[in-house]
Tab-separated table of C-alpha atoms and ligand atoms in Angstrom:
chain	number	residue	atom	x	y	z
A	26	UNK	CA	5.122	-24.020	16.008
A	27	UNK	CA	2.186	-24.321	13.551
A	28	UNK	CA	1.168	-20.814	12.404
A	29	UNK	CA	-1.850	-19.921	10.259
A	30	UNK	CA	-1.382	-16.808	8.121
A	31	UNK	CA	-4.826	-15.455	7.237
A	32	UNK	CA	-4.688	-13.459	3.990
A	33	UNK	CA	-2.340	-13.908	1.028
A	34	UNK	CA	-1.798	-10.336	-0.146
A	35	UNK	CA	1.672	-8.769	-0.101
A	36	UNK	CA	1.681	-8.650	3.697
A	37	UNK	CA	0.436	-12.233	4.180
A	38	UNK	CA	2.708	-13.848	1.601
A	39	UNK	CA	5.701	-11.927	3.003
A	40	UNK	CA	4.735	-13.015	6.534
A	41	UNK	CA	4.432	-16.658	5.459
A	42	UNK	CA	7.896	-16.391	3.863
A	43	UNK	CA	9.550	-14.890	6.966
A	44	UNK	CA	7.850	-17.315	9.372
A	45	UNK	CA	8.668	-20.369	7.256
A	46	UNK	CA	12.260	-19.148	6.867
A	47	UNK	CA	12.440	-18.875	10.676
A	48	UNK	CA	11.506	-22.572	10.939
A	49	UNK	CA	7.768	-22.455	11.679
A	50	UNK	CA	5.265	-24.790	10.073
A	51	UNK	CA	2.997	-22.409	8.127
A	52	UNK	CA	-0.468	-22.694	6.588
A	53	UNK	CA	-1.223	-19.783	4.235
A	54	UNK	CA	-4.967	-19.176	3.944
A	55	UNK	CA	-7.020	-16.965	1.635
A	56	UNK	CA	-10.690	-16.686	0.752
A	57	UNK	CA	-9.740	-16.126	-2.896
A	58	UNK	CA	-8.573	-18.816	-5.335
A	59	UNK	CA	-4.973	-17.535	-5.473
A	60	UNK	CA	-2.681	-15.020	-3.726
A	61	UNK	CA	-2.672	-11.294	-4.511
A	62	UNK	CA	-6.277	-10.657	-5.497
A	63	UNK	CA	-7.098	-8.087	-2.787
A	64	UNK	CA	-5.703	-4.593	-2.246
A	65	UNK	CA	-2.376	-5.729	-3.666
A	66	UNK	CA	-3.664	-6.614	-7.140
A	67	UNK	CA	-3.575	-3.396	-9.197
A	68	UNK	CA	-1.820	-0.893	-6.966
A	69	UNK	CA	0.584	1.795	-8.183
A	70	UNK	CA	3.500	-0.700	-8.017
A	71	UNK	CA	5.786	1.745	-6.168
A	72	UNK	CA	8.362	0.428	-3.734
A	73	UNK	CA	8.685	3.843	-2.169
A	74	UNK	CA	11.635	3.240	0.120
A	75	UNK	CA	12.123	7.001	0.529
A	76	UNK	CA	8.510	8.129	0.548
A	77	UNK	CA	6.946	7.171	3.847
A	78	UNK	CA	4.887	10.314	4.188
A	79	UNK	CA	1.922	9.700	6.520
A	80	UNK	CA	-1.477	10.660	5.129
A	81	UNK	CA	-2.643	12.743	8.119
A	82	UNK	CA	-0.620	15.949	7.731
A	83	UNK	CA	-0.934	19.715	8.245
A	84	UNK	CA	-1.169	20.082	4.438
A	85	UNK	CA	-4.107	17.655	4.238
A	86	UNK	CA	-5.769	19.377	7.193
A	87	UNK	CA	-5.593	22.706	5.326
A	88	UNK	CA	-7.081	21.016	2.280
A	89	UNK	CA	-9.899	19.346	4.275
A	90	UNK	CA	-12.633	21.972	3.656
A	91	UNK	CA	-12.188	21.661	-0.109
A	92	UNK	CA	-12.252	17.830	0.184
A	93	UNK	CA	-15.461	17.889	2.252
A	94	UNK	CA	-17.040	20.374	-0.188
A	95	UNK	CA	-16.128	17.937	-3.028
A	96	UNK	CA	-13.966	20.535	-4.789
A	97	UNK	CA	-11.031	18.134	-5.236
A	98	UNK	CA	-11.892	15.233	-7.592
A	99	UNK	CA	-9.036	13.143	-6.107
A	100	UNK	CA	-10.930	12.667	-2.810
A	101	UNK	CA	-14.405	11.644	-1.726
A	102	UNK	CA	-15.581	11.264	1.854
A	103	UNK	CA	-18.911	9.656	2.609
A	104	UNK	CA	-19.782	11.005	6.071
A	105	UNK	CA	-21.726	8.596	8.281
A	106	UNK	CA	-22.825	8.264	11.893
A	107	UNK	CA	-20.854	5.106	12.575
A	108	UNK	CA	-18.983	5.236	15.925
A	109	UNK	CA	-15.952	3.370	14.476
A	110	UNK	CA	-15.739	5.791	11.553
A	111	UNK	CA	-16.120	8.872	13.764
A	112	UNK	CA	-13.497	7.642	16.222
A	113	UNK	CA	-11.155	6.827	13.333
A	114	UNK	CA	-11.732	10.346	11.935
A	115	UNK	CA	-10.939	12.005	15.269
A	116	UNK	CA	-7.775	9.971	15.662
A	117	UNK	CA	-6.809	10.808	12.077
A	118	UNK	CA	-7.174	14.539	12.842
A	119	UNK	CA	-5.108	14.124	16.028
A	120	UNK	CA	-2.300	12.719	13.847
A	121	UNK	CA	-2.316	15.690	11.480
A	122	UNK	CA	-0.107	18.028	13.571
A	123	UNK	CA	3.370	18.766	12.191
A	124	UNK	CA	5.000	16.958	15.120
A	125	UNK	CA	2.872	13.785	14.831
A	126	UNK	CA	3.160	13.792	11.032
A	127	UNK	CA	6.957	13.772	11.142
A	128	UNK	CA	7.076	11.201	13.933
A	129	UNK	CA	4.728	8.871	11.965
A	130	UNK	CA	6.637	9.512	8.740
A	131	UNK	CA	9.995	8.777	10.387
A	132	UNK	CA	8.673	5.473	11.794
A	133	UNK	CA	7.327	4.490	8.370
A	134	UNK	CA	10.635	5.385	6.709
A	135	UNK	CA	12.542	3.176	9.164
A	136	UNK	CA	10.202	0.285	8.340
A	137	UNK	CA	10.597	1.003	4.617
A	138	UNK	CA	14.383	0.769	5.005
A	139	UNK	CA	14.003	-2.639	6.696
A	140	UNK	CA	11.810	-3.673	3.752
A	141	UNK	CA	14.407	-2.505	1.247
A	142	UNK	CA	17.050	-4.643	2.949
A	143	UNK	CA	14.729	-7.654	3.056
A	144	UNK	CA	13.883	-7.178	-0.626
A	145	UNK	CA	17.593	-7.373	-1.425
A	146	UNK	CA	17.928	-10.690	0.464
A	147	UNK	CA	14.744	-12.073	-1.074
A	148	UNK	CA	15.996	-11.246	-4.586
A	149	UNK	CA	19.276	-12.980	-3.748
A	150	UNK	CA	17.547	-16.093	-2.349
A	151	UNK	CA	14.759	-16.578	-4.891
A	152	UNK	CA	14.322	-16.497	-8.647
A	153	UNK	CA	10.847	-14.968	-8.550
A	154	UNK	CA	9.988	-12.588	-11.408
A	155	UNK	CA	7.666	-9.640	-10.815
A	156	UNK	CA	9.076	-6.868	-13.034
A	157	UNK	CA	11.183	-5.535	-10.157
A	158	UNK	CA	13.157	-2.489	-11.271
A	159	UNK	CA	14.980	0.410	-9.579
A	160	UNK	CA	13.159	2.953	-11.721
A	161	UNK	CA	13.716	6.058	-9.581
A	162	UNK	CA	10.864	8.387	-8.796
A	163	UNK	CA	9.990	12.025	-9.509
A	164	UNK	CA	7.440	13.902	-7.412
A	165	UNK	CA	6.199	16.769	-9.561
A	166	UNK	CA	5.256	19.968	-7.713
A	167	UNK	CA	2.846	22.346	-9.455
A	168	UNK	CA	3.959	25.708	-8.019
A	169	UNK	CA	6.906	27.416	-6.359
A	170	UNK	CA	5.189	27.475	-2.934
A	171	UNK	CA	4.498	23.749	-2.684
A	172	UNK	CA	7.959	22.972	-4.083
A	173	UNK	CA	9.655	25.230	-1.506
A	174	UNK	CA	7.563	23.613	1.252
A	175	UNK	CA	8.911	20.171	0.228
A	176	UNK	CA	12.470	21.273	1.084
A	177	UNK	CA	12.243	20.788	4.864
A	178	UNK	CA	11.002	17.183	4.395
A	179	UNK	CA	13.797	16.455	1.926
A	180	UNK	CA	16.305	17.842	4.446
A	181	UNK	CA	14.764	15.801	7.281
A	182	UNK	CA	15.077	12.686	5.148
A	183	UNK	CA	18.654	13.571	4.254
A	184	UNK	CA	19.465	13.431	7.995
A	185	UNK	CA	18.207	9.843	7.840
A	186	UNK	CA	20.696	9.188	4.984
A	187	UNK	CA	17.883	9.125	2.400
A	188	UNK	CA	18.969	10.373	-1.008
A	189	UNK	CA	16.394	12.841	-2.384
A	190	UNK	CA	17.215	15.747	-4.677
A	191	UNK	CA	15.357	18.965	-5.533
A	192	UNK	CA	15.391	19.413	-9.333
A	193	UNK	CA	14.319	22.241	-11.625
A	194	UNK	CA	12.013	21.331	-14.515
A	195	UNK	CA	14.904	21.110	-17.045
A	196	UNK	CA	16.846	18.889	-14.604
A	197	UNK	CA	13.776	16.672	-14.160
A	198	UNK	CA	13.399	16.466	-17.947
A	199	UNK	CA	17.008	15.316	-18.182
A	200	UNK	CA	16.158	12.444	-15.796
A	201	UNK	CA	12.899	11.601	-17.625
A	202	UNK	CA	12.771	12.974	-21.202
A	203	UNK	CA	9.035	12.086	-21.471
A	204	UNK	CA	8.377	15.048	-19.152
A	205	UNK	CA	9.035	17.415	-22.086
A	206	UNK	CA	5.557	16.490	-23.306
A	207	UNK	CA	3.980	16.570	-19.823
A	208	UNK	CA	0.989	18.913	-19.808
A	209	UNK	CA	0.742	19.379	-16.023
A	210	UNK	CA	2.349	22.274	-14.157
A	211	UNK	CA	5.911	21.516	-12.965
A	212	UNK	CA	7.605	24.157	-10.812
A	213	UNK	CA	10.165	21.603	-9.644
A	214	UNK	CA	10.562	17.937	-8.785
A	215	UNK	CA	11.857	15.873	-5.885
A	216	UNK	CA	13.895	13.022	-7.326
A	217	UNK	CA	14.510	9.775	-5.473
A	218	UNK	CA	16.945	7.743	-7.589
A	219	UNK	CA	16.812	4.554	-5.499
A	220	UNK	CA	13.068	3.990	-5.308
A	221	UNK	CA	11.968	0.817	-7.075
A	222	UNK	CA	8.795	-0.730	-8.451
A	223	UNK	CA	7.332	-4.155	-9.096
A	224	UNK	CA	4.080	-5.924	-9.865
A	225	UNK	CA	2.665	-6.695	-6.407
A	226	UNK	CA	0.155	-9.197	-7.732
A	227	UNK	CA	2.840	-11.229	-9.553
A	228	UNK	CA	4.997	-11.019	-6.392
A	229	UNK	CA	2.178	-12.574	-4.329
A	230	UNK	CA	1.653	-15.453	-6.767
A	231	UNK	CA	5.353	-16.117	-7.275
A	232	UNK	CA	6.376	-15.879	-3.615
A	233	UNK	CA	3.287	-17.925	-2.705
A	234	UNK	CA	4.516	-20.720	-5.033
A	235	UNK	CA	8.091	-20.345	-3.790
A	236	UNK	CA	7.225	-20.839	-0.099
A	237	UNK	CA	5.221	-23.965	-0.946
A	238	UNK	CA	8.145	-25.404	-2.950
A	239	UNK	CA	11.057	-24.260	-0.811
A	240	UNK	CA	9.629	-24.287	2.735
A	241	UNK	CA	6.727	-26.772	2.440
A	242	UNK	CA	4.161	-24.125	3.389
A	243	UNK	CA	0.617	-25.533	3.114
A	244	UNK	CA	-1.643	-23.399	0.921
A	245	UNK	CA	-5.377	-23.241	1.646
A	246	UNK	CA	-7.174	-21.101	-0.929
A	247	UNK	CA	-10.903	-20.578	-1.355
A	248	UNK	CA	-11.049	-20.802	2.468
A	249	UNK	CA	-12.775	-17.930	4.299
A	250	UNK	CA	-11.903	-17.534	7.966
A	251	UNK	CA	-14.804	-16.462	10.193
A	252	UNK	CA	-13.199	-16.452	13.656
A	253	UNK	CA	-11.166	-18.343	16.249
A	254	UNK	CA	-11.659	-21.058	18.842
A	255	UNK	CA	-9.915	-20.417	22.117
A	256	UNK	CA	-9.550	-22.069	25.503
A	257	UNK	CA	-9.008	-19.834	28.507
A	258	UNK	CA	-8.209	-16.913	26.198
A	259	UNK	CA	-5.549	-18.916	24.349
A	260	UNK	CA	-5.945	-19.674	20.623
A	261	UNK	CA	-6.849	-23.297	19.823
A	262	UNK	CA	-8.002	-23.235	16.199
A	263	UNK	CA	-8.977	-21.096	13.224
A	264	UNK	CA	-12.666	-21.369	12.206
A	265	UNK	CA	-13.793	-21.377	8.558
A	266	UNK	CA	-17.072	-20.617	6.801
A	267	UNK	CA	-17.256	-23.966	5.024
A	268	UNK	CA	-14.810	-26.477	6.508
A	269	UNK	CA	-13.542	-27.989	9.745
A	270	UNK	CA	-11.495	-25.832	12.110
A	271	UNK	CA	-7.696	-25.916	11.771
A	272	UNK	CA	-5.832	-26.489	15.047
A	273	UNK	CA	-2.830	-24.154	15.269
A	274	UNK	CA	-0.484	-22.713	17.890
A	275	UNK	CA	-0.640	-19.183	16.494
A	276	UNK	CA	-2.487	-17.183	13.849
A	277	UNK	CA	-1.359	-14.039	12.037
A	278	UNK	CA	-4.153	-11.908	10.595
A	279	UNK	CA	-3.014	-10.270	7.345
A	280	UNK	CA	-6.482	-9.655	5.923
A	281	UNK	CA	-5.799	-6.101	4.657
A	282	UNK	CA	-8.935	-3.937	4.396
A	283	UNK	CA	-11.154	-6.980	5.051
A	284	UNK	CA	-9.784	-7.351	8.574
A	285	UNK	CA	-12.958	-5.565	9.689
A	286	UNK	CA	-14.954	-8.735	8.946
A	287	UNK	CA	-13.096	-10.317	11.899
A	288	UNK	CA	-13.776	-7.399	14.256
A	289	UNK	CA	-15.965	-9.519	16.588
A	290	UNK	CA	-12.901	-11.453	17.759
A	291	UNK	CA	-10.244	-8.863	16.932
A	292	UNK	CA	-10.651	-5.364	18.440
A	293	UNK	CA	-7.636	-4.071	16.455
A	294	UNK	CA	-9.686	-4.446	13.260
A	295	UNK	CA	-11.679	-1.329	14.187
A	296	UNK	CA	-8.531	0.777	13.761
A	297	UNK	CA	-8.501	0.046	10.020
A	298	UNK	CA	-10.560	2.178	7.627
A	299	UNK	CA	-10.733	1.150	3.956
A	300	UNK	CA	-9.863	3.996	1.568
A	301	UNK	CA	-10.723	3.086	-2.026
A	302	UNK	CA	-8.385	3.811	-4.921
A	303	UNK	CA	-8.455	3.107	-8.644
A	304	UNK	CA	-5.994	2.200	-11.393
A	305	UNK	CA	-5.932	1.920	-15.179
A	306	UNK	CA	-3.328	-0.230	-16.925
A	307	UNK	CA	-2.587	0.049	-20.648
A	308	UNK	CA	0.171	-1.262	-22.935
A	309	UNK	CA	3.346	0.839	-22.591
A	310	UNK	CA	3.899	2.953	-25.720
A	311	UNK	CA	6.985	4.689	-27.065
A	312	UNK	CA	7.286	8.104	-25.448
A	313	UNK	CA	5.604	7.139	-22.148
A	314	UNK	CA	7.697	7.726	-18.988
A	315	UNK	CA	9.963	4.968	-17.625
A	316	UNK	CA	10.807	6.736	-14.359
A	317	UNK	CA	7.934	6.572	-11.832
A	318	UNK	CA	6.043	9.844	-11.508
A	319	UNK	CA	3.760	11.309	-8.861
A	320	UNK	CA	1.733	14.374	-9.804
A	321	UNK	CA	1.422	16.028	-6.400
A	322	UNK	CA	-1.436	18.344	-7.427
A	323	UNK	CA	-3.611	15.649	-9.013
A	324	UNK	CA	-2.514	12.858	-6.645
A	325	UNK	CA	-1.703	10.568	-9.577
A	326	UNK	CA	1.034	7.921	-9.626
A	327	UNK	CA	2.390	6.644	-12.960
A	328	UNK	CA	4.494	3.511	-13.362
A	329	UNK	CA	5.967	1.511	-16.243
A	330	UNK	CA	5.639	-2.145	-15.168
A	331	UNK	CA	7.220	-4.487	-17.715
A	332	UNK	CA	5.439	-3.788	-21.002
A	333	UNK	CA	2.513	-2.062	-19.278
A	334	UNK	CA	1.886	1.492	-18.113
A	335	UNK	CA	-0.302	2.234	-15.095
A	336	UNK	CA	-1.888	5.243	-13.488
A	337	UNK	CA	-3.296	4.940	-9.974
A	338	UNK	CA	-4.979	7.442	-7.749
A	339	UNK	CA	-8.114	8.752	-5.983
A	340	UNK	CA	-8.861	8.302	-2.296
A	341	UNK	CA	-12.482	7.606	-1.383
A	342	UNK	CA	-13.638	6.953	2.154
A	343	UNK	CA	-16.849	5.071	1.465
A	344	UNK	CA	-19.050	2.698	3.428
A	345	UNK	CA	-16.957	-0.502	3.844
A	346	UNK	CA	-18.023	-3.173	1.383
A	347	UNK	CA	-19.950	-0.731	-0.846
A	348	UNK	CA	-17.784	-1.628	-3.866
A	349	UNK	CA	-16.335	0.641	-6.527
A	350	UNK	CA	-17.970	3.454	-8.480
A	351	UNK	CA	-17.845	3.274	-12.272
A	352	UNK	CA	-17.654	7.087	-12.685
A	353	UNK	CA	-14.391	7.234	-10.706
A	354	UNK	CA	-12.609	5.428	-13.574
A	355	UNK	CA	-13.612	8.316	-15.871
A	356	UNK	CA	-12.315	10.863	-13.327
A	357	UNK	CA	-8.981	9.020	-13.216
A	358	UNK	CA	-8.776	8.649	-17.022
A	359	UNK	CA	-9.533	12.328	-17.620
A	360	UNK	CA	-6.960	13.481	-15.062
A	361	UNK	CA	-4.279	11.164	-16.502
A	362	UNK	CA	-5.055	12.051	-20.137
A	363	UNK	CA	-4.900	15.768	-19.334
A	364	UNK	CA	-1.232	15.491	-18.326
A	365	UNK	CA	-0.082	12.629	-20.568
A	366	UNK	CA	-2.186	12.960	-23.729
A	367	UNK	CA	-2.273	9.821	-25.850
A	368	UNK	CA	-1.434	7.356	-23.050
A	369	UNK	CA	-4.929	6.664	-21.695
A	370	UNK	CA	-7.101	7.754	-24.616
A	371	UNK	CA	-8.224	4.299	-25.683
A	372	UNK	CA	-10.483	2.794	-23.001
A	373	UNK	CA	-10.793	-0.460	-24.999
A	374	UNK	CA	-7.112	-1.173	-24.199
A	375	UNK	CA	-7.302	-0.478	-20.529
A	376	UNK	CA	-7.532	-2.835	-17.571
A	377	UNK	CA	-9.568	-1.284	-14.764
A	378	UNK	CA	-9.021	-2.059	-11.125
A	379	UNK	CA	-10.254	-0.763	-7.810
A	380	UNK	CA	-9.003	-1.717	-4.367
A	381	UNK	CA	-9.060	-0.477	-0.803
A	382	UNK	CA	-6.085	0.814	1.171
A	383	UNK	CA	-6.266	-0.490	4.751
A	384	UNK	CA	-5.607	2.835	6.548
A	385	UNK	CA	-4.919	3.415	10.230
A	386	UNK	CA	-5.284	6.976	11.582
A	387	UNK	CA	-1.481	7.338	11.860
A	388	UNK	CA	-0.682	5.531	8.542
A	389	UNK	CA	1.558	3.228	10.619
A	390	UNK	CA	0.671	-0.468	10.303
A	391	UNK	CA	-0.456	-2.552	13.274
A	392	UNK	CA	2.172	-5.236	13.934
A	393	UNK	CA	1.116	-6.565	17.310
A	394	UNK	CA	-0.242	-9.330	19.509
A	395	UNK	CA	-4.030	-9.234	19.641
A	396	UNK	CA	-5.409	-7.776	22.868
A	397	UNK	CA	-8.230	-10.328	22.943
A	398	UNK	CA	-6.854	-13.805	22.227
A	399	UNK	CA	-3.369	-15.007	23.146
A	400	UNK	CA	-1.649	-16.572	20.145
A	401	UNK	CA	-3.351	-14.262	17.623
A	402	UNK	CA	-1.208	-11.601	15.954
A	403	UNK	CA	-2.092	-8.738	13.626
A	404	UNK	CA	-0.045	-7.542	10.667
A	405	UNK	CA	-2.393	-5.118	8.916
A	406	UNK	CA	-3.300	-1.483	8.299
A	407	UNK	CA	-0.528	-0.678	5.811
A	408	UNK	CA	-2.601	1.990	4.077
A	409	UNK	CA	-1.134	3.473	0.921
A	410	UNK	CA	2.268	1.816	1.447
A	411	UNK	CA	1.557	-1.878	1.985
A	412	UNK	CA	3.624	-3.043	-0.972
A	413	UNK	CA	6.560	-0.932	0.224
A	414	UNK	CA	6.298	-2.023	3.862
A	415	UNK	CA	5.330	-5.700	3.463
A	416	UNK	CA	8.726	-7.354	3.892
A	417	UNK	CA	9.878	-5.161	6.800
A	418	UNK	CA	6.559	-5.696	8.585
A	419	UNK	CA	6.848	-9.439	8.027
A	420	UNK	CA	10.356	-9.430	9.512
A	421	UNK	CA	9.154	-7.571	12.633
A	422	UNK	CA	6.233	-9.960	12.950
A	423	UNK	CA	8.493	-13.012	12.703
A	424	UNK	CA	10.751	-11.487	15.400
A	425	UNK	CA	7.689	-11.051	17.612
A	426	UNK	CA	6.754	-14.736	17.234
A	427	UNK	CA	10.305	-15.803	17.947
B	519	FAD	C1	-4.959	2.653	-5.834
B	519	FAD	C2	-3.927	2.107	-4.887
B	519	FAD	C3	-2.586	2.334	-5.142
B	519	FAD	C4	-1.617	1.870	-4.271
B	519	FAD	N1	-0.320	2.040	-4.578
B	519	FAD	C5	0.650	1.586	-3.745
B	519	FAD	C6	2.014	1.745	-4.080
B	519	FAD	O1	2.356	2.247	-5.149
B	519	FAD	N2	2.941	1.311	-3.206
B	519	FAD	C7	2.607	0.734	-2.026
B	519	FAD	O2	3.493	0.414	-1.245
B	519	FAD	N3	1.320	0.505	-1.705
B	519	FAD	C8	0.327	0.925	-2.529
B	519	FAD	N4	-0.984	0.744	-2.229
B	519	FAD	C9	-1.324	0.112	-0.956
B	519	FAD	C10	-1.176	-1.387	-0.998
B	519	FAD	O3	-1.698	-1.899	-2.199
B	519	FAD	C11	-1.871	-2.016	0.221
B	519	FAD	O4	-1.442	-1.394	1.403
B	519	FAD	C12	-1.522	-3.488	0.305
B	519	FAD	O5	-1.882	-4.144	-0.885
B	519	FAD	C13	-2.209	-4.155	1.473
B	519	FAD	O6	-1.793	-5.500	1.445
B	519	FAD	P1	-2.419	-6.563	2.397
B	519	FAD	O7	-1.692	-7.830	2.144
B	519	FAD	O8	-2.502	-6.031	3.776
B	519	FAD	O9	-3.956	-6.664	1.902
B	519	FAD	P2	-4.558	-7.457	0.647
B	519	FAD	O10	-3.688	-7.396	-0.515
B	519	FAD	O11	-5.965	-6.984	0.497
B	519	FAD	O12	-4.562	-8.960	1.137
B	519	FAD	C14	-5.466	-9.412	2.111
B	519	FAD	C15	-5.918	-10.805	1.718
B	519	FAD	O13	-6.670	-11.348	2.779
B	519	FAD	C16	-7.727	-12.112	2.252
B	519	FAD	N5	-8.755	-12.183	3.297
B	519	FAD	C17	-9.371	-11.142	3.900
B	519	FAD	N6	-10.225	-11.584	4.833
B	519	FAD	C18	-10.140	-12.936	4.826
B	519	FAD	C19	-10.789	-13.960	5.570
B	519	FAD	N7	-11.693	-13.682	6.502
B	519	FAD	N8	-10.487	-15.246	5.301
B	519	FAD	C20	-9.547	-15.547	4.347
B	519	FAD	N9	-8.907	-14.614	3.607
B	519	FAD	C21	-9.201	-13.328	3.844
B	519	FAD	C22	-8.150	-11.330	1.014
B	519	FAD	O14	-8.805	-12.185	0.098
B	519	FAD	C23	-6.829	-10.807	0.489
B	519	FAD	O15	-6.263	-11.647	-0.477
B	519	FAD	C24	-1.999	1.175	-3.091
B	519	FAD	C25	-3.335	0.918	-2.851
B	519	FAD	C26	-4.298	1.366	-3.729
B	519	FAD	C27	-5.748	1.053	-3.462
């Protein structure tokens, strides 16, 4: 079967790999000149096998008034009278009950475990280099109340055989000595020793090259897809902005946050809301942490990726396509410098990046047949965990096509 994979971010490249491995003839398409330039480019690098926590939660619901009143610099919501946005917002709120949150989180964790297993086989099969490392991860809780509240989730995860440990500050400092100089509040930490990290952008380029070499995948870059041709509701070809249509038997849409540009022929695209985030990458310096850190209060994620050190954070629901805001880089830099003085003090060294998380109301990705055109499949909406969930989602997608 000839399958077009539309979008070469982490989800698209992983899908192309799984489909080609299953014996399909694959064409991997992207509007950009190379893989990994979209939401996957400068993300926080975390392969959070044990952190599948859905975004809509009772804790976020409680925090909503302060977000809407702009009292928390980590969030910005641009309210608008767009029916898709309002519907998305209502569905997001419906997912914020304790019961729905845990059910969504459990589903995400199961997918993350599938991804972890697929990562192990991919590392065994290929020689691709993307600074993959089992760095472990510490979630830093600012006060005794929030730390105590984390216990029930840790216990729930333990029942799923996920290894997470509650550590005191001295115990956390023994795991990551750089925390001795950490200026943020730490009442305790949740430690996940088996979480990994890797450069998602390098992964996309390397795996993109690998599938071309190993599985004769055809790469079509600089090619923007604008829709589909179908006969009797069955897919016939993929249509492009600037070239002839490509006849295929199936198409998998892995367009990340840009899936909305295909909404006219893909109703599922309306379930995805872009949530902008930002990152700053600087050279790693002696004394910076090596274990991945998440500052729960400030919503900051820190990662040492090869010889670089990155902070990522902020969650802005803006008008889709409105681009990034320069002042948000300063907000991120100030928050990061306040807790790790010296690491992000020299803006001339930093690499700035902004991207959009493709969020569904439940935080669970859409891995499904399209409701509108037979032969079209969707693998999108991976939100804040697309890098973590890419390989598991690709495996499920390939099973669906089989
Ligand atoms: C600040 C930040 C930090 C994050 N940190 C983490 C993290 O630590 N761990 C984690 O697991 N996840 C993280 N994420 C989330 C993760 O980066 C995303 O979920 C993931 O990159 C989505 O991948 P994707 O392949 O679906 O989309 P993308 O990477 O955006 O890929 C989609 C591709 O489709 C192409 N495309 C779109 N439309 C078309 C079209 N019409 N025609 C042709 N090509 C098209 C685009 O050019 C793009 O290359 C983070 C996100 C942000 C913003």
